[in-house]
Short mmCIF file of C-alpha atoms and ligand atoms in Angstrom, two decimals:
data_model
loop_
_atom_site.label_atom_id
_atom_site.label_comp_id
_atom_site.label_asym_id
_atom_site.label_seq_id
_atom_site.Cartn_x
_atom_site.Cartn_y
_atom_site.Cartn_z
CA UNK A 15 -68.86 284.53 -68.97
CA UNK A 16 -69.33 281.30 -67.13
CA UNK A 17 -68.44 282.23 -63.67
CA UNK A 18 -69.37 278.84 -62.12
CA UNK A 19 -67.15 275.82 -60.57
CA UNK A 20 -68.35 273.43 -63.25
CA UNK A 21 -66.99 275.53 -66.18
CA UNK A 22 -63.56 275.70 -63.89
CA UNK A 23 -63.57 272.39 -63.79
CA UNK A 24 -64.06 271.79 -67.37
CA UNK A 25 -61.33 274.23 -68.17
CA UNK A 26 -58.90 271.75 -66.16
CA UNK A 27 -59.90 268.76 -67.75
CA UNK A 28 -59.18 270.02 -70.96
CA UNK A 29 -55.54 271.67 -69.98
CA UNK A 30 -53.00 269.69 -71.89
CA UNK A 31 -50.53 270.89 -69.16
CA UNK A 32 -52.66 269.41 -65.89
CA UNK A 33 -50.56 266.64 -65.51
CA UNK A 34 -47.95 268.67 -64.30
CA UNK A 35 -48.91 269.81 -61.18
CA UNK A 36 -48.62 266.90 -59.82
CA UNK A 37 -44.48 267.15 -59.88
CA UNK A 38 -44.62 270.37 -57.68
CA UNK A 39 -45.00 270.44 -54.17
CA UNK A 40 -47.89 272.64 -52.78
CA UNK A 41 -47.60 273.39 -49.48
CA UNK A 42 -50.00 272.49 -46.59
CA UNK A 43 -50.99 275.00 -44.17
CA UNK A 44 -53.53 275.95 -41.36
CA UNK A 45 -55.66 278.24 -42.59
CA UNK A 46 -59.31 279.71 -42.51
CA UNK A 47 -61.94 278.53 -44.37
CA UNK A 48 -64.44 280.91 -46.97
CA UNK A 49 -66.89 281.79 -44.12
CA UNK A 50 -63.75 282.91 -41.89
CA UNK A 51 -64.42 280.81 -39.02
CA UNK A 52 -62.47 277.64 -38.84
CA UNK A 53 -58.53 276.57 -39.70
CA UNK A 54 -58.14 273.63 -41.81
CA UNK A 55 -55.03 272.16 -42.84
CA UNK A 56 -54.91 272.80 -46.36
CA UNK A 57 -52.93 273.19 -49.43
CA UNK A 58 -52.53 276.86 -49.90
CA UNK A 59 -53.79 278.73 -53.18
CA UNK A 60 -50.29 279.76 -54.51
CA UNK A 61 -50.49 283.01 -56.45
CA UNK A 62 -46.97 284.14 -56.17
CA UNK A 63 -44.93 282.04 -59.07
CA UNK A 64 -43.80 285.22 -60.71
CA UNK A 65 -41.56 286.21 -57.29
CA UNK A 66 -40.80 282.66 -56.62
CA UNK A 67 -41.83 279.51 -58.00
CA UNK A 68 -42.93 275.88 -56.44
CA UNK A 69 -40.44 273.05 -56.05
CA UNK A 70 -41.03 270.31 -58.27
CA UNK A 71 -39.98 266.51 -57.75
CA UNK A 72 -37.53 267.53 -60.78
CA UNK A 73 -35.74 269.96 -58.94
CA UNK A 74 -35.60 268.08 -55.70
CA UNK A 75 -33.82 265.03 -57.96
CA UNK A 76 -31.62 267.63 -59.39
CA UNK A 77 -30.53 268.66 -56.24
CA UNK A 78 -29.81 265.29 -54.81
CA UNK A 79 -28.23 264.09 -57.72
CA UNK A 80 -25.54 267.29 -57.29
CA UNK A 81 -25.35 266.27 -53.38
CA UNK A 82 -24.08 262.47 -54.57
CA UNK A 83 -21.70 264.72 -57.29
CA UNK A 84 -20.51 266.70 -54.16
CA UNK A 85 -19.82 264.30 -51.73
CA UNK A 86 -18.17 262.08 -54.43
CA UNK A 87 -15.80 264.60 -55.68
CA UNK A 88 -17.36 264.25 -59.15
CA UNK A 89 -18.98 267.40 -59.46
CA UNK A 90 -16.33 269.17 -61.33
CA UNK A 91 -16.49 268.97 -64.94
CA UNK A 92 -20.32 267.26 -64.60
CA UNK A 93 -21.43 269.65 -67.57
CA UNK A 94 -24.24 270.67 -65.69
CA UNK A 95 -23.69 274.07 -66.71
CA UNK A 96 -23.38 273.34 -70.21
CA UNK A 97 -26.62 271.67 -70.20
CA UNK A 98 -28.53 274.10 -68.31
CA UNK A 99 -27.22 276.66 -70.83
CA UNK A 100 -28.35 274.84 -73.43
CA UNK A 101 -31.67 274.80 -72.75
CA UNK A 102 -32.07 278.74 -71.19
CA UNK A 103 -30.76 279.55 -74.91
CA UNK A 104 -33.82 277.64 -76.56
CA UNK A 105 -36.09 279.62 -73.83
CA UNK A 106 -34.47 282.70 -75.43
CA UNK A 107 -33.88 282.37 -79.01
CA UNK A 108 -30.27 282.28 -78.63
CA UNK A 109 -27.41 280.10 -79.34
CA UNK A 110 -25.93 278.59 -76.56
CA UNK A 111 -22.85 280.22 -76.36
CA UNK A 112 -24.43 283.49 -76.11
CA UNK A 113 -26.06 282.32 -72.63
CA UNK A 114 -24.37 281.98 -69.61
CA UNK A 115 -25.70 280.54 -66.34
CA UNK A 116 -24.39 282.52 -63.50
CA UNK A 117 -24.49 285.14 -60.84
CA UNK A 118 -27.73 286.88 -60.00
CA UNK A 119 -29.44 289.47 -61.88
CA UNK A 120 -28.07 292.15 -60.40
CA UNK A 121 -24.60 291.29 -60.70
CA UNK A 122 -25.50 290.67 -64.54
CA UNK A 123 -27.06 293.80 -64.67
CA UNK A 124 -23.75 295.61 -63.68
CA UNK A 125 -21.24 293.24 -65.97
CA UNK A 126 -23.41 293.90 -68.81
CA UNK A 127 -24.00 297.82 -68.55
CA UNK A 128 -20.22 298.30 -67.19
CA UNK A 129 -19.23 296.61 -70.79
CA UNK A 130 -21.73 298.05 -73.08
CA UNK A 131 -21.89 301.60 -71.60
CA UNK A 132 -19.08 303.47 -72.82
CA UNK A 133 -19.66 307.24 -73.38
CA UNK A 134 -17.96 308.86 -75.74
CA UNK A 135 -18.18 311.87 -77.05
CA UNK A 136 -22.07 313.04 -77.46
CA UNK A 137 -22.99 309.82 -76.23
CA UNK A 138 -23.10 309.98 -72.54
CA UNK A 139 -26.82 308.69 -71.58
CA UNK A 140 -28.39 305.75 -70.62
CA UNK A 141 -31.95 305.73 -71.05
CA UNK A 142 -34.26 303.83 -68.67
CA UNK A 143 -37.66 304.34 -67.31
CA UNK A 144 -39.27 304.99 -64.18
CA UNK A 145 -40.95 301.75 -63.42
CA UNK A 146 -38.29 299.28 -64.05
CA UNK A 147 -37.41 297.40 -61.07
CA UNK A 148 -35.60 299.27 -58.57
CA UNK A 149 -32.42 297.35 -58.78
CA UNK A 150 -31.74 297.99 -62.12
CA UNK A 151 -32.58 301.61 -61.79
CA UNK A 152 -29.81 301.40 -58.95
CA UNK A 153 -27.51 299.23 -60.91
CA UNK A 154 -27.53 302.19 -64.12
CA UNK A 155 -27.47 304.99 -61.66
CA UNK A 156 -23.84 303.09 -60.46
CA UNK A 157 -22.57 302.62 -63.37
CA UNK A 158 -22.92 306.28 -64.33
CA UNK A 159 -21.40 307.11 -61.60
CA UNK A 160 -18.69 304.54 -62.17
CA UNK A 161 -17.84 306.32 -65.06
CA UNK A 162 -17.16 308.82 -63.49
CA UNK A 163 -20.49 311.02 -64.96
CA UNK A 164 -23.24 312.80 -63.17
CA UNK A 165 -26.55 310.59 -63.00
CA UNK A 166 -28.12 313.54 -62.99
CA UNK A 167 -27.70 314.50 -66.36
CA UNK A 168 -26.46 311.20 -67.62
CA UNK A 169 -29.58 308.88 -66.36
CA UNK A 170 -32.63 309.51 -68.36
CA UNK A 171 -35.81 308.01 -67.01
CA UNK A 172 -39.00 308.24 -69.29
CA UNK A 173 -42.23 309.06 -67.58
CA UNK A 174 -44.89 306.71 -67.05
CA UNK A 175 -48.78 308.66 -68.71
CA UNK A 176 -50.72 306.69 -66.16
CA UNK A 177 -48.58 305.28 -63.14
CA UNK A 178 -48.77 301.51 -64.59
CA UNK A 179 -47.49 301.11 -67.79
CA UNK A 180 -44.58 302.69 -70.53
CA UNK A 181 -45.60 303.76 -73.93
CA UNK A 182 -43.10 302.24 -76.43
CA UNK A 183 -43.38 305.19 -78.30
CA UNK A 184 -42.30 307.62 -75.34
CA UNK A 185 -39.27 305.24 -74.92
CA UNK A 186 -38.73 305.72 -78.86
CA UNK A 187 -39.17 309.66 -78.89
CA UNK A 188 -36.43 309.84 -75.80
CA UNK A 189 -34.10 307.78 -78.17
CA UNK A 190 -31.46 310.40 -80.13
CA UNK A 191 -27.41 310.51 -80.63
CA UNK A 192 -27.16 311.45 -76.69
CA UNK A 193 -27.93 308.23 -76.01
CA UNK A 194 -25.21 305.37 -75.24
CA UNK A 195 -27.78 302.40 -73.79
CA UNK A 196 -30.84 301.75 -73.77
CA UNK A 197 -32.06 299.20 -70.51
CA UNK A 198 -35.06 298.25 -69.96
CA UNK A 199 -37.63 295.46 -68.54
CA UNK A 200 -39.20 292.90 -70.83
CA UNK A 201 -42.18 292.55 -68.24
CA UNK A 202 -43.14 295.48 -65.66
CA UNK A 203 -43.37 293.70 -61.85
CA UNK A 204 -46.09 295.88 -61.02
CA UNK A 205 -48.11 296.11 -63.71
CA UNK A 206 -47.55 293.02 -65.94
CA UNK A 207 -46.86 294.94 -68.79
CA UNK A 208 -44.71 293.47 -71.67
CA UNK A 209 -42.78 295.39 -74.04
CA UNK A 210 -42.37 294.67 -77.63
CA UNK A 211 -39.00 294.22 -77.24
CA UNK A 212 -38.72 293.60 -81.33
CA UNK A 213 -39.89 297.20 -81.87
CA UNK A 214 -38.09 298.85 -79.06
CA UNK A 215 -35.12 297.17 -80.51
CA UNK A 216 -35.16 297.93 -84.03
CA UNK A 217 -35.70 301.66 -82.89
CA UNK A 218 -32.67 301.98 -81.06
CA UNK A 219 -30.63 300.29 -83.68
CA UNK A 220 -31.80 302.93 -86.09
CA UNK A 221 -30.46 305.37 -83.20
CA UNK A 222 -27.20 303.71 -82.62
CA UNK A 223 -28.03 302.82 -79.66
CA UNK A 224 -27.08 299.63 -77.84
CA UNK A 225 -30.31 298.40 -76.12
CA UNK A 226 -30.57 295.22 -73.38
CA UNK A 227 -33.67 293.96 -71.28
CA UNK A 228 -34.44 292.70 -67.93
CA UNK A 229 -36.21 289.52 -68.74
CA UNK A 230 -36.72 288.28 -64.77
CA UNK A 231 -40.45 288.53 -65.67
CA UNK A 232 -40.79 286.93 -68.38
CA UNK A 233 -38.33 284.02 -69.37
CA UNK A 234 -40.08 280.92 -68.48
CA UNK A 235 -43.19 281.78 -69.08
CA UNK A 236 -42.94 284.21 -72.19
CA UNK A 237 -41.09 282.89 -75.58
CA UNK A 238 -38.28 285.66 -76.63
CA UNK A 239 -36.23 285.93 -79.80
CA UNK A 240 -33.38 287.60 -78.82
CA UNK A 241 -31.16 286.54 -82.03
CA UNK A 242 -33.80 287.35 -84.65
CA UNK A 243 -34.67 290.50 -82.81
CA UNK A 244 -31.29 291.41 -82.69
CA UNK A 245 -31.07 292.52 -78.99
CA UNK A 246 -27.50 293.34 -77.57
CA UNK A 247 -27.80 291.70 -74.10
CA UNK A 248 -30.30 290.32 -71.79
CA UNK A 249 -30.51 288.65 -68.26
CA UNK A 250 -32.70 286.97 -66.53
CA UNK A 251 -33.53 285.50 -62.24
CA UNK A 252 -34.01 281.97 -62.26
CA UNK A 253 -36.43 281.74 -59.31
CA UNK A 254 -39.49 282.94 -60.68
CA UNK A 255 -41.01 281.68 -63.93
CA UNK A 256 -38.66 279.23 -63.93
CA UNK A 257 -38.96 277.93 -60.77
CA UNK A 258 -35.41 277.22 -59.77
CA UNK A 259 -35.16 278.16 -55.96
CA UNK A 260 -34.97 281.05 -53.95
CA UNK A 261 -31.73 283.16 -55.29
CA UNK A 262 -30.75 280.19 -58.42
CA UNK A 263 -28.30 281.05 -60.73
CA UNK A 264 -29.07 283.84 -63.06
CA UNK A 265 -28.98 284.33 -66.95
CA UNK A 266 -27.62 286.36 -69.12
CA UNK A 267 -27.21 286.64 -73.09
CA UNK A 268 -24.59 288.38 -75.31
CA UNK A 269 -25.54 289.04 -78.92
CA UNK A 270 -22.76 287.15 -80.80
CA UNK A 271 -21.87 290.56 -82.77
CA UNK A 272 -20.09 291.52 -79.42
CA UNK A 273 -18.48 288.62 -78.75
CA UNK A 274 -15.14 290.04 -78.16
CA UNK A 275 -15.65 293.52 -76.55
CA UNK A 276 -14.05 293.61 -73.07
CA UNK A 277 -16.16 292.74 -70.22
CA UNK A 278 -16.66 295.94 -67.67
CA UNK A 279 -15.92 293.45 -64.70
CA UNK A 280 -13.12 290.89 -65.08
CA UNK A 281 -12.93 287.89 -63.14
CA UNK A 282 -11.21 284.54 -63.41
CA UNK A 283 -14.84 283.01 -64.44
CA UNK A 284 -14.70 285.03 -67.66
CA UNK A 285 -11.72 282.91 -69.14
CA UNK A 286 -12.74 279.75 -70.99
CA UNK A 287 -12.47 276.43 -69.43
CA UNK A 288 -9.60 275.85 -71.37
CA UNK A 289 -7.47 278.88 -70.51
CA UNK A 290 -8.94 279.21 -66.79
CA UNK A 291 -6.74 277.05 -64.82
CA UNK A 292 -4.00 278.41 -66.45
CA UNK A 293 -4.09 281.48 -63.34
CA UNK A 294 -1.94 283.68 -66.03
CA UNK A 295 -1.25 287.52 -65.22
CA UNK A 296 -2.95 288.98 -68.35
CA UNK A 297 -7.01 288.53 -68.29
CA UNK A 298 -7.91 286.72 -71.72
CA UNK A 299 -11.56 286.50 -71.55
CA UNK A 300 -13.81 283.79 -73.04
CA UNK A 301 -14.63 284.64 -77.02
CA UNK A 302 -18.32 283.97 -76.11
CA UNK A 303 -20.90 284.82 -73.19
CA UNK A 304 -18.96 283.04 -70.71
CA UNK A 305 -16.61 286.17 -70.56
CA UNK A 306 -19.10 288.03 -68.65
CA UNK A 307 -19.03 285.74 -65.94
CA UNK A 308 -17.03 287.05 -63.15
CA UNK A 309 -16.86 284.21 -60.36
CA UNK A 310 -17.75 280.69 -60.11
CA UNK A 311 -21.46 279.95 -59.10
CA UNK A 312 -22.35 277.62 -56.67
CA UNK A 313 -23.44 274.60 -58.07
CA UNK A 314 -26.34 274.03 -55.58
CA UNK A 315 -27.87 276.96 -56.97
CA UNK A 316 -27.19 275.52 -60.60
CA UNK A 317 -29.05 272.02 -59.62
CA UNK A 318 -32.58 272.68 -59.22
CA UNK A 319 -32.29 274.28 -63.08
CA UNK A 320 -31.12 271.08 -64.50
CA UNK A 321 -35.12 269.63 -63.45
CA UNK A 322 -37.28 272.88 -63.87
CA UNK A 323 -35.99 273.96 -67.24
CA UNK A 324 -36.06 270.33 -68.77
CA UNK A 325 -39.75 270.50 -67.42
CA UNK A 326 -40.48 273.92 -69.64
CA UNK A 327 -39.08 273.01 -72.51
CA UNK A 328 -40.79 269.42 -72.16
CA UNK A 329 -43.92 271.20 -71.92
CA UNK A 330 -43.17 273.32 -74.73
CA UNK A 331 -42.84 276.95 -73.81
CA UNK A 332 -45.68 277.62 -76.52
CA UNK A 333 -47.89 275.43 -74.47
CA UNK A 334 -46.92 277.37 -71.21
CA UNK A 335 -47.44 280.69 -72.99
CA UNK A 336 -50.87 279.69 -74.65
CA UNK A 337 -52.09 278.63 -71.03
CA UNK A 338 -50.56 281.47 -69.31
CA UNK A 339 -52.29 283.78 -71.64
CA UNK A 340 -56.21 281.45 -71.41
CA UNK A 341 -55.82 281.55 -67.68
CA UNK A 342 -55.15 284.60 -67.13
CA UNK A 343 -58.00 286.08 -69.12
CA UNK A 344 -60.06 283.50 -67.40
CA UNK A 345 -59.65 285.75 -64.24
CA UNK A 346 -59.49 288.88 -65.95
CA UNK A 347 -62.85 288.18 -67.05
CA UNK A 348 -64.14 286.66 -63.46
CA UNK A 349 -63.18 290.23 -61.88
CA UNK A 350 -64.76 292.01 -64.30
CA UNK A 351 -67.96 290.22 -64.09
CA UNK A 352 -68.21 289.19 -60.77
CA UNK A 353 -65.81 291.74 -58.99
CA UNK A 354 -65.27 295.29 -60.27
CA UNK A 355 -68.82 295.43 -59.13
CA UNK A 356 -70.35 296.96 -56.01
CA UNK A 357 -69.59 296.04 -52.86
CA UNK A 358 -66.15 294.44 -54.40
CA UNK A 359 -64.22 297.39 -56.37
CA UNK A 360 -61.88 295.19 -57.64
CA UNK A 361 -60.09 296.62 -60.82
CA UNK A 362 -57.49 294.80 -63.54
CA UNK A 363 -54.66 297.18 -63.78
CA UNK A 364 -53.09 295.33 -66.78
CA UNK A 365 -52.84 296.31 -70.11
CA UNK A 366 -55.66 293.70 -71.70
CA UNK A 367 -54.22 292.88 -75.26
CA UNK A 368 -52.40 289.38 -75.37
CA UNK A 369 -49.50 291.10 -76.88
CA UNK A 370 -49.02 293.57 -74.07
CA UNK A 371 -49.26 291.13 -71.16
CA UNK A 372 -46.36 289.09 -69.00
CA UNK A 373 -47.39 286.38 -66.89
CA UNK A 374 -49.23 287.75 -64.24
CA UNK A 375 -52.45 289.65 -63.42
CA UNK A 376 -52.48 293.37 -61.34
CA UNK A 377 -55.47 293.02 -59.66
CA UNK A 378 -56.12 296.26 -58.14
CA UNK A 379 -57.98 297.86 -55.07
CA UNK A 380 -58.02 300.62 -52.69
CA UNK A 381 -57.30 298.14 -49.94
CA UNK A 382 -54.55 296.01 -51.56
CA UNK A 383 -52.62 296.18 -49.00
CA UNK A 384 -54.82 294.98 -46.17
CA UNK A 385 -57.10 292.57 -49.02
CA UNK A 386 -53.14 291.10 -49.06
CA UNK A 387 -52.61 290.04 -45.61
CA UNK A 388 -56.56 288.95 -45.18
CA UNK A 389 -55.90 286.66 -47.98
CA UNK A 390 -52.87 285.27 -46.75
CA UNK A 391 -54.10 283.89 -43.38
CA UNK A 392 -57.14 282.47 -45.94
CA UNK A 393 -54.16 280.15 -47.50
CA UNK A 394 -54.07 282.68 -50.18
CA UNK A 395 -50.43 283.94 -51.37
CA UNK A 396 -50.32 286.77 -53.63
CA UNK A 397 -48.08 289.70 -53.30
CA UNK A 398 -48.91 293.35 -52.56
CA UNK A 399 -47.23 296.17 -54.87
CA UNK A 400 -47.83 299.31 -53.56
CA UNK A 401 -49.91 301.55 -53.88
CA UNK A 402 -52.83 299.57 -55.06
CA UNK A 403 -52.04 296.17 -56.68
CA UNK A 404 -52.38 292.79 -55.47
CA UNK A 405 -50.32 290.17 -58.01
CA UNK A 406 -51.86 287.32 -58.87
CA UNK A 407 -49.58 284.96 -60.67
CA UNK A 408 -51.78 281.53 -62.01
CA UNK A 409 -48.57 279.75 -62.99
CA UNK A 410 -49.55 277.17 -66.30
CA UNK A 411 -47.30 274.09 -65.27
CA UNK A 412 -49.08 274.22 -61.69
CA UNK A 413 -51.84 276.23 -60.81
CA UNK A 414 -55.38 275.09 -62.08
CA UNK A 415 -58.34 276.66 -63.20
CA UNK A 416 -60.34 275.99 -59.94
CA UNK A 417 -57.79 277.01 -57.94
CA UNK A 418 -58.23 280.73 -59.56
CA UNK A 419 -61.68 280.48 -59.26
CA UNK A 420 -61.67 279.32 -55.28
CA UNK A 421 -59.32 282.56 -55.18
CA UNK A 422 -61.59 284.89 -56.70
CA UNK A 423 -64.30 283.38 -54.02
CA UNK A 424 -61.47 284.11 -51.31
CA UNK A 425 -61.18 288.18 -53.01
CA UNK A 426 -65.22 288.20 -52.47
CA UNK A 427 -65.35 286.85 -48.81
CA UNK A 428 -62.41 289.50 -47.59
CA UNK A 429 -64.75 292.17 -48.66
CA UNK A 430 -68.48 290.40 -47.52
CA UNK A 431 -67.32 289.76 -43.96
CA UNK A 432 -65.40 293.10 -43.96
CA UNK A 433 -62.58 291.01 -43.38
CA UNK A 434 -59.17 293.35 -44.23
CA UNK A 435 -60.23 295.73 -41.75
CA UNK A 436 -59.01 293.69 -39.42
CA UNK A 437 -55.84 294.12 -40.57
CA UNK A 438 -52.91 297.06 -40.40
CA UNK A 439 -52.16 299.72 -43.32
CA UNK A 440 -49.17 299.70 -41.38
CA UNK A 441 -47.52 296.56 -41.98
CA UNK A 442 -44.14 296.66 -43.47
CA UNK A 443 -41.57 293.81 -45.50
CA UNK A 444 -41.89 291.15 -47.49
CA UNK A 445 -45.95 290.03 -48.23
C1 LIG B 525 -37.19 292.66 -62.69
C2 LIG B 525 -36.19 292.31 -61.64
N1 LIG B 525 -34.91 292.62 -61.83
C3 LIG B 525 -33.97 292.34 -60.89
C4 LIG B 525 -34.31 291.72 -59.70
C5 LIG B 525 -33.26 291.46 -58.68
O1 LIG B 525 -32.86 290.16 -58.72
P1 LIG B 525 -31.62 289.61 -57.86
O2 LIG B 525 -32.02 289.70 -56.44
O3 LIG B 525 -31.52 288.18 -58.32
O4 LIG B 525 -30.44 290.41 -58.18
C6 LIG B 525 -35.65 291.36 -59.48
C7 LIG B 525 -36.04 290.70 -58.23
O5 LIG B 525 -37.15 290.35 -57.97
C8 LIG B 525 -36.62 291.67 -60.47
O6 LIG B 525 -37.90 291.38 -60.29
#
C-alpha cells in the first residue's frame, strides 16, 4: 500500500469523475490546522454525503429556475416531476411509471406497508430486522398496530450475530407461511452493509411473501434492478446520495404486477392528473405508482432533483459506483496499514467484499464519539453512530482522493496530541 500524498494525488488525476467537484459548493470554515494550534479559514473535509449531500451549481440553477416558475405562475404543469421521475427510474431499474417523486421516506414507508400488509389468515407477520433504521422499525411497528394486531407477536425482528451486520441467510431461515412482508434496508446506516437484495428477493417469493427495501442508502450511489429482481416496492430520501437538499422529495417504486391494489393511505395526490381536478366523492386512484402518493409535494423540494440527478446519470451511475467502491478501499486499506496500529486503534467495521458494501466506510474506535467532535473543530465532518463508529462517506462526484488521505492524517493527529480527550462523552444531538 502506497500510503503517501503523491500516490493520492495520482489517484485524482486519473479519476474520470474529478471534474465534478468543481459544480459543488464546499464550504469554508475556521478551523484548526494538523498540529492543533492555529484556525485557518478553510474548506472543510466533507465526510458526511451519505446523511446529506453538497449543493452543486446544478441544484442551485434548478432552484432558481422553479423561483422564476413560481413567481410567474408557470409552475403548474412544468413537468418537472415527470422528468425527475424519469430519471430516479433509470437509477433504479424501473420504468417510470413505477416511480413516484414525493413525500419523504417515512411517509412512503407507511403508504407502502399500509397497502401491501394485509394479514390474512396465517399470514399475520412482518418480518424486519434489528438494525434497520429506526424509523422504519417505527413505521412497521404502526402499521401492525394499525391493523389492529399485537406488534408483539406480529413484528418479527431477526437478530444481528455480531452487532454490525444481517446474515441473508438468517433473514431467509425467518421467512415461512406466517409471514405477510418482508421490509428491509438495501444499505445498513451504521454499518455500510448492503444486502443482496436479488437473493433476499427471490427467497421470499418462493415464500409468498411480499418483500420491499429501504434504499435511502444506497440509490445514488449504488445501481439497483428492481424490475429484473422482481422486488414489490421500494423507497428512497433524496438528500443523501443524491444530493438533493436537506428533507427533498422522496422516492418510491411499485412493481407494475401491483399496479392496481388499493393504496393503504388515500389522498387526492393518488388520482391521475387527468382525473385529479375532477374533486369527485369516490377515490379512483392512479393505475400506476402515482396512486401511492397521498398529497402534493412542494415543488421547492422537487427543484434541486431536476440538477443533481441529471448530474448522476451524466456521470453514469456505473462510473459513480466503480469510484465509490476504488475510494473507499483506498481508505480501507490506509487504516489498516497506517491506523489499526498502535497508538491509533482504529478498526473498519464494514463487511470488506465489494458485493457486501454501500457507499460509506464504518470506521470504528473506542473513542468515536469524542474522535467525532475533535475532528469536527479540525474542519473534519463525519458522523458518529453509536456505540463505536465514526462514518466516513468519500462521495465519488465530489470528494477526492487527497482529501481522504488529509483525513486519515486528521484521524492520526486526534490521537498523537491526545486531542479527543478534550472533549465530552457526554455530548448529545445531531454530530
Ligand atoms: C435508512 C433511512 N430510512 C429512513 C430515514 C428517514 O427519512 P425521512 O426523515 O426522510 O423520513 C432515514 C433518515 O436518515 C434513513 O437513513
Amino acid at each position: 500500500m502506497d500510503t503517501s500524498i503523491k500516490y493520492a494525488k495520482k489517484l485524482d488525476s486519473e479519476d474520470p469523475l474529478a471534474e465534478y467537484r468543481s459544480r459543488f459548493y464546499i464550504p469554508k470554515r475556521e478551523t484548526l490546522d494538523m498540529d492543533g494550534e492555529r484556525r485557518w479559514i478553510k474548506p472543510i473535509l466533507y465526510m458526511d454525503g451519505n446523511s446529506l449531500g453538497l449543493c452543486s451549481s446544478d441544484a442551485e440553477e434548478e432552484v432558481i429556475a422553479e423561483l422564476r416558475r413560481w413567481k410567474s405562475l408557470t409552475s403548474r404543469g412544468s413537468g418537472v416531476t415527470e422528468k425527475i421521475q424519469e430519471m430516479q427510474a433509470k437509477l433504479v431499474g424501473a420504468e417510470p411509471d413505477e416511480v413516484a417523486i414525493t413525500a419523504g421516506a417515512t411517509v412512503n414507508i407507511h403508504s407502502l406497508v399500509s397497502t401491501f400488509y394485509q394479514p390474512r389468515g396465517r399470514r399475520t407477520k412482518i418480518l424486519a430486522d434489528e438494525l434497520n433504521f429506526p424509523s422504519d422499525n417505527y413505521a412497521l411497528w404502526g402499521q401492525v398496530r394499525l391493523k389492529g394486531r399485537d406488534p408483539e407477536e406480529d413484528l418479527v425482528f431477526v437478530r444481528s450475530r455480531d452487532g454490525r451486520t444481517i446474515q441473508e441467510e438468517d433473514i431467509i431461515a425467518a421467512m415461512n407461511d406466517e409471514v405477510a412482508v418482508c421490509h428491509l434496508p438495501s444499505v445498513y446506516y451504521t454499518s455500510g452493509q448492503l444486502l443482496d437484495m436479488r437473493r433476499l428477493t427471490e427467497a421470499a417469493h418462493d415464500h409468498g411473501i411480499i418483500i420491499g427495501f429501504d434504499c435511502c442508502h444506497s440509490v445514488g450511489v449504488v445501481p439497483h434492478y428492481f424490475d429484473e429482481w422482481g422486488v414489490d416496492y421500494a423507497l428512497w430520501c433524496n438528500y443523501k446520495y443524491m444530493n438533493g437538499s436537506s428533507g427533498a422529495i422522496a422516492g418510491l417504486y411499485v412493481n407494475r404486477k401491483h399496479f392496481g391494489t388499493m393504496p393503504g393511505l388515500p389522498g387526492w395526490w393518488g388520482n391521475s392528473w387527468s382525473n385529479r381536478f375532477d374533486f369527485e366523492l369516490e377515490f379512483k386512484p392512479a393505475e400506476d405508482a402515482q396512486a401511492y402518493c397521498i398529497g402534493g409535494s412542494s415543488s421547492l423540494g422537487m427543484a434541486p432533483l431536476m440538477g443533481s440527478t441529471r448530474m448522476i446519470l451524466d456521470a453514469g451511475l456505473d462510473n459513480v459506483r466503480e469510484k465509490s467502491l476504488k475510494i473507499t478501499q483506498y481508505l480501507m486499506d490506509i487504516i489498516d496499514d497506517e491506523l489499526s496500529v498502535e497508538p491509533y486503534g482504529y478498526g473498519v467495521g464494514n463487511p470488506r467484499e465489494p458485493e457486501r458494501r454501500g457507499g460509506h466506510v464504518a470506521v470504528e474506535h473506542v473513542e468515536a464519539k469524542r474522535i467525532s467532535l475533535a475532528l469536527r473543530d479540525r474542519g473534519v465532518l463525519t458522523d458518529y453512530r453509536p456505540p463505536t463508529t465514526i462514518r466516513m462517506t468519500p462521495v465519488p462526484l465530489y470528494t477526492s482522493y487527497e482529501e481522504v488521505w488529509t483525513v486519515v492524517q486528521h484521524l492520526k493527529a486526534v490521537i498523537d496530541y491526545g486531542e479527543y480527550e478534550k472533549y465530552s462523552e457526554e455530548q448529545r444531538g445531531m454530530f
